[in-house]
């Protein structure tokens, strides 16, 4: 049996869920205004017969800090400790509550080490993890920006065209894809016509 692929986005107490299943079945629903979001999510998943043990989670961009760092390449210390130390100056929450990850960006062999770091407070990360535990699911990935979408897609996809739009605050990120290939990524400001 082919399992469904589920994506979950949390923003201001609102859960937006998108699931793709066999035969290109696409399901979308929103959970908001409930006392027990985990139970409501579980009820919705069961009612729609969506089966997946793992869920991709997207955090609200406003709940995290995304920053590019440059660290000396010759440093012989633990990279995680170095990032944590550098991060202390850039986060609006107590450093001991920071949950962070990073990827190394391409740079020359003799240049400084370039990293793209994302950090959130303990609550920003543990809330969705608690929600998944409440529905007896595990995270497949926790991401922030939708430009990571190609990395989250299955390895083999048909060469179909797709448009992905992700709204956060007054901005919308738009991606154009053919299979796993990213053709274009743009961030567009949304203005109120009034």
PDB file of N, CA, C and O in Angstrom, residues 61-136:
ATOM      1  N   UNK A  61       7.146  31.505   9.495  1.00  0.00           N
ATOM      2  CA  UNK A  61       8.405  32.225   9.298  1.00  0.00           C
ATOM      3  C   UNK A  61       8.630  33.286  10.367  1.00  0.00           C
ATOM      4  O   UNK A  61       9.754  33.572  10.754  1.00  0.00           O
ATOM      5  N   UNK A  62       7.544  33.851  10.892  1.00  0.00           N
ATOM      6  CA  UNK A  62       7.677  34.886  11.917  1.00  0.00           C
ATOM      7  C   UNK A  62       8.114  34.335  13.269  1.00  0.00           C
ATOM      8  O   UNK A  62       8.494  35.092  14.148  1.00  0.00           O
ATOM      9  N   UNK A  63       8.071  33.011  13.456  1.00  0.00           N
ATOM     10  CA  UNK A  63       8.428  32.422  14.748  1.00  0.00           C
ATOM     11  C   UNK A  63       9.888  32.000  14.827  1.00  0.00           C
ATOM     12  O   UNK A  63      10.312  31.462  15.843  1.00  0.00           O
ATOM     13  N   UNK A  64      10.647  32.245  13.768  1.00  0.00           N
ATOM     14  CA  UNK A  64      12.049  31.811  13.739  1.00  0.00           C
ATOM     15  C   UNK A  64      12.954  32.921  13.225  1.00  0.00           C
ATOM     16  O   UNK A  64      12.492  33.915  12.679  1.00  0.00           O
ATOM     17  N   UNK A  65      14.239  32.709  13.404  1.00  0.00           N
ATOM     18  CA  UNK A  65      15.261  33.605  12.878  1.00  0.00           C
ATOM     19  C   UNK A  65      16.049  32.825  11.828  1.00  0.00           C
ATOM     20  O   UNK A  65      16.478  31.698  12.084  1.00  0.00           O
ATOM     21  N   UNK A  66      16.207  33.404  10.647  1.00  0.00           N
ATOM     22  CA  UNK A  66      17.025  32.801   9.594  1.00  0.00           C
ATOM     23  C   UNK A  66      18.161  33.771   9.329  1.00  0.00           C
ATOM     24  O   UNK A  66      17.931  34.950   9.050  1.00  0.00           O
ATOM     25  N   UNK A  67      19.391  33.288   9.420  1.00  0.00           N
ATOM     26  CA  UNK A  67      20.550  34.175   9.338  1.00  0.00           C
ATOM     27  C   UNK A  67      21.706  33.457   8.667  1.00  0.00           C
ATOM     28  O   UNK A  67      21.913  32.265   8.883  1.00  0.00           O
ATOM     29  N   UNK A  68      22.453  34.180   7.843  1.00  0.00           N
ATOM     30  CA  UNK A  68      23.679  33.635   7.248  1.00  0.00           C
ATOM     31  C   UNK A  68      24.850  34.016   8.150  1.00  0.00           C
ATOM     32  O   UNK A  68      24.962  35.161   8.574  1.00  0.00           O
ATOM     33  N   UNK A  69      25.689  33.050   8.466  1.00  0.00           N
ATOM     34  CA  UNK A  69      26.873  33.265   9.303  1.00  0.00           C
ATOM     35  C   UNK A  69      28.121  32.943   8.510  1.00  0.00           C
ATOM     36  O   UNK A  69      28.101  32.085   7.627  1.00  0.00           O
ATOM     37  N   UNK A  70      29.203  33.612   8.871  1.00  0.00           N
ATOM     38  CA  UNK A  70      30.524  33.248   8.363  1.00  0.00           C
ATOM     39  C   UNK A  70      31.389  32.907   9.558  1.00  0.00           C
ATOM     40  O   UNK A  70      31.494  33.689  10.499  1.00  0.00           O
ATOM     41  N   UNK A  71      31.967  31.725   9.540  1.00  0.00           N
ATOM     42  CA  UNK A  71      32.846  31.272  10.611  1.00  0.00           C
ATOM     43  C   UNK A  71      34.209  30.946  10.026  1.00  0.00           C
ATOM     44  O   UNK A  71      34.308  30.510   8.870  1.00  0.00           O
ATOM     45  N   UNK A  72      35.263  31.134  10.809  1.00  0.00           N
ATOM     46  CA  UNK A  72      36.598  30.794  10.291  1.00  0.00           C
ATOM     47  C   UNK A  72      36.682  29.314   9.928  1.00  0.00           C
ATOM     48  O   UNK A  72      36.230  28.457  10.678  1.00  0.00           O
ATOM     49  N   UNK A  73      37.242  29.008   8.764  1.00  0.00           N
ATOM     50  CA  UNK A  73      37.358  27.626   8.318  1.00  0.00           C
ATOM     51  C   UNK A  73      38.365  26.854   9.167  1.00  0.00           C
ATOM     52  O   UNK A  73      38.219  25.669   9.396  1.00  0.00           O
ATOM     53  N   UNK A  74      39.375  27.534   9.671  1.00  0.00           N
ATOM     54  CA  UNK A  74      40.434  26.862  10.420  1.00  0.00           C
ATOM     55  C   UNK A  74      40.010  26.463  11.831  1.00  0.00           C
ATOM     56  O   UNK A  74      40.754  25.805  12.540  1.00  0.00           O
ATOM     57  N   UNK A  75      38.813  26.842  12.244  1.00  0.00           N
ATOM     58  CA  UNK A  75      38.352  26.508  13.596  1.00  0.00           C
ATOM     59  C   UNK A  75      38.314  25.002  13.784  1.00  0.00           C
ATOM     60  O   UNK A  75      37.802  24.270  12.943  1.00  0.00           O
ATOM     61  N   UNK A  76      38.846  24.557  14.908  1.00  0.00           N
ATOM     62  CA  UNK A  76      38.907  23.112  15.146  1.00  0.00           C
ATOM     63  C   UNK A  76      37.859  22.654  16.167  1.00  0.00           C
ATOM     64  O   UNK A  76      37.811  21.496  16.516  1.00  0.00           O
ATOM     65  N   UNK A  77      37.011  23.568  16.644  1.00  0.00           N
ATOM     66  CA  UNK A  77      36.009  23.217  17.645  1.00  0.00           C
ATOM     67  C   UNK A  77      34.784  22.560  17.040  1.00  0.00           C
ATOM     68  O   UNK A  77      34.661  22.396  15.824  1.00  0.00           O
ATOM     69  N   UNK A  78      33.872  22.191  17.913  1.00  0.00           N
ATOM     70  CA  UNK A  78      32.600  21.599  17.512  1.00  0.00           C
ATOM     71  C   UNK A  78      31.774  22.659  16.793  1.00  0.00           C
ATOM     72  O   UNK A  78      31.476  23.714  17.350  1.00  0.00           O
ATOM     73  N   UNK A  79      31.374  22.380  15.556  1.00  0.00           N
ATOM     74  CA  UNK A  79      30.636  23.351  14.751  1.00  0.00           C
ATOM     75  C   UNK A  79      29.307  23.718  15.409  1.00  0.00           C
ATOM     76  O   UNK A  79      28.907  24.880  15.402  1.00  0.00           O
ATOM     77  N   UNK A  80      28.622  22.757  16.015  1.00  0.00           N
ATOM     78  CA  UNK A  80      27.360  23.035  16.693  1.00  0.00           C
ATOM     79  C   UNK A  80      27.527  24.030  17.834  1.00  0.00           C
ATOM     80  O   UNK A  80      26.714  24.939  18.000  1.00  0.00           O
ATOM     81  N   UNK A  81      28.596  23.881  18.607  1.00  0.00           N
ATOM     82  CA  UNK A  81      28.862  24.823  19.700  1.00  0.00           C
ATOM     83  C   UNK A  81      29.199  26.204  19.155  1.00  0.00           C
ATOM     84  O   UNK A  81      28.776  27.222  19.707  1.00  0.00           O
ATOM     85  N   UNK A  82      29.948  26.241  18.059  1.00  0.00           N
ATOM     86  CA  UNK A  82      30.312  27.522  17.455  1.00  0.00           C
ATOM     87  C   UNK A  82      29.066  28.251  16.954  1.00  0.00           C
ATOM     88  O   UNK A  82      28.912  29.458  17.157  1.00  0.00           O
ATOM     89  N   UNK A  83      28.162  27.519  16.294  1.00  0.00           N
ATOM     90  CA  UNK A  83      26.925  28.125  15.795  1.00  0.00           C
ATOM     91  C   UNK A  83      26.085  28.608  16.974  1.00  0.00           C
ATOM     92  O   UNK A  83      25.553  29.724  16.958  1.00  0.00           O
ATOM     93  N   UNK A  84      25.962  27.794  18.013  1.00  0.00           N
ATOM     94  CA  UNK A  84      25.192  28.175  19.193  1.00  0.00           C
ATOM     95  C   UNK A  84      25.743  29.430  19.852  1.00  0.00           C
ATOM     96  O   UNK A  84      24.982  30.321  20.260  1.00  0.00           O
ATOM     97  N   UNK A  85      27.059  29.534  19.941  1.00  0.00           N
ATOM     98  CA  UNK A  85      27.692  30.713  20.539  1.00  0.00           C
ATOM     99  C   UNK A  85      27.426  31.959  19.687  1.00  0.00           C
ATOM    100  O   UNK A  85      27.049  33.009  20.200  1.00  0.00           O
ATOM    101  N   UNK A  86      27.584  31.836  18.387  1.00  0.00           N
ATOM    102  CA  UNK A  86      27.352  32.962  17.476  1.00  0.00           C
ATOM    103  C   UNK A  86      25.880  33.369  17.466  1.00  0.00           C
ATOM    104  O   UNK A  86      25.538  34.541  17.370  1.00  0.00           O
ATOM    105  N   UNK A  87      25.014  32.400  17.595  1.00  0.00           N
ATOM    106  CA  UNK A  87      23.567  32.625  17.543  1.00  0.00           C
ATOM    107  C   UNK A  87      23.071  33.476  18.709  1.00  0.00           C
ATOM    108  O   UNK A  87      22.098  34.211  18.572  1.00  0.00           O
ATOM    109  N   UNK A  88      23.749  33.398  19.849  1.00  0.00           N
ATOM    110  CA  UNK A  88      23.316  34.126  21.046  1.00  0.00           C
ATOM    111  C   UNK A  88      23.094  35.613  20.775  1.00  0.00           C
ATOM    112  O   UNK A  88      22.228  36.222  21.376  1.00  0.00           O
ATOM    113  N   UNK A  89      23.871  36.173  19.855  1.00  0.00           N
ATOM    114  CA  UNK A  89      23.761  37.606  19.561  1.00  0.00           C
ATOM    115  C   UNK A  89      22.616  37.940  18.619  1.00  0.00           C
ATOM    116  O   UNK A  89      22.318  39.100  18.394  1.00  0.00           O
ATOM    117  N   UNK A  90      21.960  36.942  18.050  1.00  0.00           N
ATOM    118  CA  UNK A  90      20.997  37.192  16.980  1.00  0.00           C
ATOM    119  C   UNK A  90      19.563  36.754  17.275  1.00  0.00           C
ATOM    120  O   UNK A  90      18.698  36.942  16.431  1.00  0.00           O
ATOM    121  N   UNK A  91      19.303  36.142  18.423  1.00  0.00           N
ATOM    122  CA  UNK A  91      17.954  35.638  18.686  1.00  0.00           C
ATOM    123  C   UNK A  91      17.258  36.458  19.767  1.00  0.00           C
ATOM    124  O   UNK A  91      17.894  36.904  20.712  1.00  0.00           O
ATOM    125  N   UNK A  92      15.934  36.655  19.635  1.00  0.00           N
ATOM    126  CA  UNK A  92      15.188  37.457  20.606  1.00  0.00           C
ATOM    127  C   UNK A  92      14.674  36.649  21.796  1.00  0.00           C
ATOM    128  O   UNK A  92      13.820  37.112  22.529  1.00  0.00           O
ATOM    129  N   UNK A  93      15.152  35.427  21.967  1.00  0.00           N
ATOM    130  CA  UNK A  93      14.726  34.585  23.073  1.00  0.00           C
ATOM    131  C   UNK A  93      15.975  34.090  23.803  1.00  0.00           C
ATOM    132  O   UNK A  93      17.085  34.194  23.274  1.00  0.00           O
ATOM    133  N   UNK A  94      15.816  33.569  25.025  1.00  0.00           N
ATOM    134  CA  UNK A  94      16.993  33.099  25.767  1.00  0.00           C
ATOM    135  C   UNK A  94      17.768  32.051  24.972  1.00  0.00           C
ATOM    136  O   UNK A  94      17.161  31.108  24.436  1.00  0.00           O
ATOM    137  N   UNK A  95      19.080  32.204  24.851  1.00  0.00           N
ATOM    138  CA  UNK A  95      19.883  31.274  24.041  1.00  0.00           C
ATOM    139  C   UNK A  95      19.726  29.812  24.461  1.00  0.00           C
ATOM    140  O   UNK A  95      19.781  28.923  23.612  1.00  0.00           O
ATOM    141  N   UNK A  96      19.503  29.560  25.741  1.00  0.00           N
ATOM    142  CA  UNK A  96      19.363  28.171  26.196  1.00  0.00           C
ATOM    143  C   UNK A  96      18.069  27.539  25.692  1.00  0.00           C
ATOM    144  O   UNK A  96      17.913  26.325  25.721  1.00  0.00           O
ATOM    145  N   UNK A  97      17.126  28.353  25.216  1.00  0.00           N
ATOM    146  CA  UNK A  97      15.878  27.828  24.660  1.00  0.00           C
ATOM    147  C   UNK A  97      15.928  27.684  23.144  1.00  0.00           C
ATOM    148  O   UNK A  97      14.952  27.267  22.528  1.00  0.00           O
ATOM    149  N   UNK A  98      17.051  28.036  22.540  1.00  0.00           N
ATOM    150  CA  UNK A  98      17.162  27.990  21.076  1.00  0.00           C
ATOM    151  C   UNK A  98      17.225  26.549  20.575  1.00  0.00           C
ATOM    152  O   UNK A  98      17.943  25.712  21.104  1.00  0.00           O
ATOM    153  N   UNK A  99      16.431  26.280  19.567  1.00  0.00           N
ATOM    154  CA  UNK A  99      16.494  25.022  18.816  1.00  0.00           C
ATOM    155  C   UNK A  99      16.916  25.446  17.427  1.00  0.00           C
ATOM    156  O   UNK A  99      16.258  26.275  16.804  1.00  0.00           O
ATOM    157  N   UNK A 100      18.043  24.925  16.948  1.00  0.00           N
ATOM    158  CA  UNK A 100      18.562  25.433  15.683  1.00  0.00           C
ATOM    159  C   UNK A 100      19.157  24.329  14.831  1.00  0.00           C
ATOM    160  O   UNK A 100      19.470  23.245  15.304  1.00  0.00           O
ATOM    161  N   UNK A 101      19.268  24.665  13.557  1.00  0.00           N
ATOM    162  CA  UNK A 101      19.900  23.784  12.583  1.00  0.00           C
ATOM    163  C   UNK A 101      20.568  24.665  11.548  1.00  0.00           C
ATOM    164  O   UNK A 101      20.311  25.871  11.484  1.00  0.00           O
ATOM    165  N   UNK A 102      21.426  24.080  10.725  1.00  0.00           N
ATOM    166  CA  UNK A 102      22.134  24.855   9.717  1.00  0.00           C
ATOM    167  C   UNK A 102      22.536  23.959   8.554  1.00  0.00           C
ATOM    168  O   UNK A 102      22.546  22.740   8.672  1.00  0.00           O
ATOM    169  N   UNK A 103      22.800  24.623   7.446  1.00  0.00           N
ATOM    170  CA  UNK A 103      23.416  23.941   6.310  1.00  0.00           C
ATOM    171  C   UNK A 103      24.616  24.771   5.895  1.00  0.00           C
ATOM    172  O   UNK A 103      24.632  25.992   6.052  1.00  0.00           O
ATOM    173  N   UNK A 104      25.627  24.090   5.411  1.00  0.00           N
ATOM    174  CA  UNK A 104      26.808  24.801   4.948  1.00  0.00           C
ATOM    175  C   UNK A 104      26.580  25.223   3.499  1.00  0.00           C
ATOM    176  O   UNK A 104      26.125  24.437   2.671  1.00  0.00           O
ATOM    177  N   UNK A 105      26.866  26.484   3.220  1.00  0.00           N
ATOM    178  CA  UNK A 105      26.707  27.032   1.878  1.00  0.00           C
ATOM    179  C   UNK A 105      28.003  26.884   1.115  1.00  0.00           C
ATOM    180  O   UNK A 105      29.089  26.854   1.719  1.00  0.00           O
ATOM    181  N   UNK A 106      27.942  26.793  -0.201  1.00  0.00           N
ATOM    182  CA  UNK A 106      29.175  26.647  -0.981  1.00  0.00           C
ATOM    183  C   UNK A 106      30.118  27.838  -0.778  1.00  0.00           C
ATOM    184  O   UNK A 106      29.685  28.986  -0.697  1.00  0.00           O
ATOM    185  N   UNK A 107      31.392  27.536  -0.649  1.00  0.00           N
ATOM    186  CA  UNK A 107      32.426  28.570  -0.549  1.00  0.00           C
ATOM    187  C   UNK A 107      33.741  27.942  -0.984  1.00  0.00           C
ATOM    188  O   UNK A 107      33.886  26.718  -1.036  1.00  0.00           O
ATOM    189  N   UNK A 108      34.711  28.786  -1.297  1.00  0.00           N
ATOM    190  CA  UNK A 108      36.029  28.299  -1.706  1.00  0.00           C
ATOM    191  C   UNK A 108      36.747  27.632  -0.544  1.00  0.00           C
ATOM    192  O   UNK A 108      36.451  27.867   0.626  1.00  0.00           O
ATOM    193  N   UNK A 109      37.727  26.785  -0.859  1.00  0.00           N
ATOM    194  CA  UNK A 109      38.456  26.035   0.158  1.00  0.00           C
ATOM    195  C   UNK A 109      39.210  26.942   1.128  1.00  0.00           C
ATOM    196  O   UNK A 109      39.373  26.605   2.292  1.00  0.00           O
ATOM    197  N   UNK A 110      39.680  28.084   0.675  1.00  0.00           N
ATOM    198  CA  UNK A 110      40.459  28.954   1.556  1.00  0.00           C
ATOM    199  C   UNK A 110      39.629  30.112   2.115  1.00  0.00           C
ATOM    200  O   UNK A 110      40.134  30.950   2.832  1.00  0.00           O
ATOM    201  N   UNK A 111      38.335  30.156   1.806  1.00  0.00           N
ATOM    202  CA  UNK A 111      37.457  31.201   2.333  1.00  0.00           C
ATOM    203  C   UNK A 111      36.896  30.769   3.683  1.00  0.00           C
ATOM    204  O   UNK A 111      37.042  29.626   4.100  1.00  0.00           O
ATOM    205  N   UNK A 112      36.233  31.705   4.361  1.00  0.00           N
ATOM    206  CA  UNK A 112      35.583  31.348   5.624  1.00  0.00           C
ATOM    207  C   UNK A 112      34.413  30.404   5.338  1.00  0.00           C
ATOM    208  O   UNK A 112      33.912  30.326   4.221  1.00  0.00           O
ATOM    209  N   UNK A 113      33.999  29.694   6.345  1.00  0.00           N
ATOM    210  CA  UNK A 113      32.896  28.737   6.242  1.00  0.00           C
ATOM    211  C   UNK A 113      31.588  29.516   6.312  1.00  0.00           C
ATOM    212  O   UNK A 113      31.348  30.245   7.261  1.00  0.00           O
ATOM    213  N   UNK A 114      30.723  29.363   5.283  1.00  0.00           N
ATOM    214  CA  UNK A 114      29.442  30.060   5.229  1.00  0.00           C
ATOM    215  C   UNK A 114      28.329  29.091   5.604  1.00  0.00           C
ATOM    216  O   UNK A 114      28.259  27.989   5.073  1.00  0.00           O
ATOM    217  N   UNK A 115      27.445  29.543   6.518  1.00  0.00           N
ATOM    218  CA  UNK A 115      26.347  28.707   6.981  1.00  0.00           C
ATOM    219  C   UNK A 115      25.039  29.477   6.895  1.00  0.00           C
ATOM    220  O   UNK A 115      25.014  30.685   7.118  1.00  0.00           O
ATOM    221  N   UNK A 116      23.965  28.772   6.588  1.00  0.00           N
ATOM    222  CA  UNK A 116      22.632  29.331   6.696  1.00  0.00           C
ATOM    223  C   UNK A 116      22.003  28.674   7.914  1.00  0.00           C
ATOM    224  O   UNK A 116      21.862  27.455   7.976  1.00  0.00           O
ATOM    225  N   UNK A 117      21.675  29.502   8.920  1.00  0.00           N
ATOM    226  CA  UNK A 117      21.214  29.002  10.212  1.00  0.00           C
ATOM    227  C   UNK A 117      19.750  29.390  10.408  1.00  0.00           C
ATOM    228  O   UNK A 117      19.346  30.508  10.102  1.00  0.00           O
ATOM    229  N   UNK A 118      18.959  28.462  10.921  1.00  0.00           N
ATOM    230  CA  UNK A 118      17.587  28.752  11.304  1.00  0.00           C
ATOM    231  C   UNK A 118      17.458  28.399  12.783  1.00  0.00           C
ATOM    232  O   UNK A 118      17.971  27.370  13.230  1.00  0.00           O
ATOM    233  N   UNK A 119      16.828  29.291  13.543  1.00  0.00           N
ATOM    234  CA  UNK A 119      16.667  29.062  14.983  1.00  0.00           C
ATOM    235  C   UNK A 119      15.276  29.481  15.420  1.00  0.00           C
ATOM    236  O   UNK A 119      14.739  30.486  14.973  1.00  0.00           O
ATOM    237  N   UNK A 120      14.721  28.696  16.293  1.00  0.00           N
ATOM    238  CA  UNK A 120      13.434  29.011  16.882  1.00  0.00           C
ATOM    239  C   UNK A 120      13.519  28.794  18.382  1.00  0.00           C
ATOM    240  O   UNK A 120      14.367  28.059  18.864  1.00  0.00           O
ATOM    241  N   UNK A 121      12.629  29.427  19.103  1.00  0.00           N
ATOM    242  CA  UNK A 121      12.544  29.184  20.535  1.00  0.00           C
ATOM    243  C   UNK A 121      12.002  27.787  20.794  1.00  0.00           C
ATOM    244  O   UNK A 121      11.407  27.165  19.922  1.00  0.00           O
ATOM    245  N   UNK A 122      12.210  27.297  21.990  1.00  0.00           N
ATOM    246  CA  UNK A 122      11.772  25.950  22.362  1.00  0.00           C
ATOM    247  C   UNK A 122      10.297  25.739  22.031  1.00  0.00           C
ATOM    248  O   UNK A 122       9.917  24.745  21.437  1.00  0.00           O
ATOM    249  N   UNK A 123       9.452  26.702  22.354  1.00  0.00           N
ATOM    250  CA  UNK A 123       8.006  26.564  22.136  1.00  0.00           C
ATOM    251  C   UNK A 123       7.665  26.469  20.642  1.00  0.00           C
ATOM    252  O   UNK A 123       6.784  25.698  20.248  1.00  0.00           O
ATOM    253  N   UNK A 124       8.355  27.229  19.803  1.00  0.00           N
ATOM    254  CA  UNK A 124       8.068  27.226  18.365  1.00  0.00           C
ATOM    255  C   UNK A 124       8.312  25.860  17.744  1.00  0.00           C
ATOM    256  O   UNK A 124       7.639  25.472  16.787  1.00  0.00           O
ATOM    257  N   UNK A 125       9.270  25.117  18.289  1.00  0.00           N
ATOM    258  CA  UNK A 125       9.601  23.801  17.740  1.00  0.00           C
ATOM    259  C   UNK A 125       8.848  22.687  18.463  1.00  0.00           C
ATOM    260  O   UNK A 125       8.345  21.754  17.836  1.00  0.00           O
ATOM    261  N   UNK A 126       8.744  22.794  19.781  1.00  0.00           N
ATOM    262  CA  UNK A 126       8.123  21.710  20.543  1.00  0.00           C
ATOM    263  C   UNK A 126       6.603  21.661  20.396  1.00  0.00           C
ATOM    264  O   UNK A 126       6.005  20.605  20.547  1.00  0.00           O
ATOM    265  N   UNK A 127       5.985  22.787  20.073  1.00  0.00           N
ATOM    266  CA  UNK A 127       4.525  22.785  19.877  1.00  0.00           C
ATOM    267  C   UNK A 127       4.110  21.856  18.735  1.00  0.00           C
ATOM    268  O   UNK A 127       3.245  21.000  18.906  1.00  0.00           O
ATOM    269  N   UNK A 128       4.698  21.987  17.536  1.00  0.00           N
ATOM    270  CA  UNK A 128       4.300  21.046  16.473  1.00  0.00           C
ATOM    271  C   UNK A 128       4.704  19.609  16.777  1.00  0.00           C
ATOM    272  O   UNK A 128       3.995  18.676  16.400  1.00  0.00           O
ATOM    273  N   UNK A 129       5.825  19.410  17.473  1.00  0.00           N
ATOM    274  CA  UNK A 129       6.224  18.046  17.823  1.00  0.00           C
ATOM    275  C   UNK A 129       5.219  17.426  18.791  1.00  0.00           C
ATOM    276  O   UNK A 129       4.883  16.248  18.681  1.00  0.00           O
ATOM    277  N   UNK A 130       4.715  18.225  19.738  1.00  0.00           N
ATOM    278  CA  UNK A 130       3.680  17.749  20.654  1.00  0.00           C
ATOM    279  C   UNK A 130       2.385  17.437  19.925  1.00  0.00           C
ATOM    280  O   UNK A 130       1.690  16.463  20.249  1.00  0.00           O
ATOM    281  N   UNK A 131       2.069  18.262  18.940  1.00  0.00           N
ATOM    282  CA  UNK A 131       0.873  18.032  18.134  1.00  0.00           C
ATOM    283  C   UNK A 131       0.977  16.694  17.395  1.00  0.00           C
ATOM    284  O   UNK A 131       0.043  15.897  17.382  1.00  0.00           O
ATOM    285  N   UNK A 132       2.126  16.425  16.793  1.00  0.00           N
ATOM    286  CA  UNK A 132       2.320  15.157  16.081  1.00  0.00           C
ATOM    287  C   UNK A 132       2.269  13.975  17.043  1.00  0.00           C
ATOM    288  O   UNK A 132       1.709  12.936  16.712  1.00  0.00           O
ATOM    289  N   UNK A 133       2.853  14.137  18.221  1.00  0.00           N
ATOM    290  CA  UNK A 133       2.798  13.060  19.214  1.00  0.00           C
ATOM    291  C   UNK A 133       1.346  12.778  19.602  1.00  0.00           C
ATOM    292  O   UNK A 133       0.969  11.620  19.811  1.00  0.00           O
ATOM    293  N   UNK A 134       0.526  13.829  19.654  1.00  0.00           N
ATOM    294  CA  UNK A 134      -0.887  13.676  19.992  1.00  0.00           C
ATOM    295  C   UNK A 134      -1.675  12.882  18.957  1.00  0.00           C
ATOM    296  O   UNK A 134      -2.714  12.307  19.281  1.00  0.00           O
ATOM    297  N   UNK A 135      -1.204  12.852  17.716  1.00  0.00           N
ATOM    298  CA  UNK A 135      -1.872  12.067  16.668  1.00  0.00           C
ATOM    299  C   UNK A 135      -1.055  10.822  16.318  1.00  0.00           C
ATOM    300  O   UNK A 135      -1.273  10.192  15.290  1.00  0.00           O
ATOM    301  N   UNK A 136      -0.086  10.507  17.190  1.00  0.00           N
ATOM    302  CA  UNK A 136       0.764   9.319  17.035  1.00  0.00           C
ATOM    303  C   UNK A 136       1.469   9.278  15.676  1.00  0.00           C
ATOM    304  O   UNK A 136       1.500   8.261  14.996  1.00  0.00           O
TER     305      UNK A 136
END
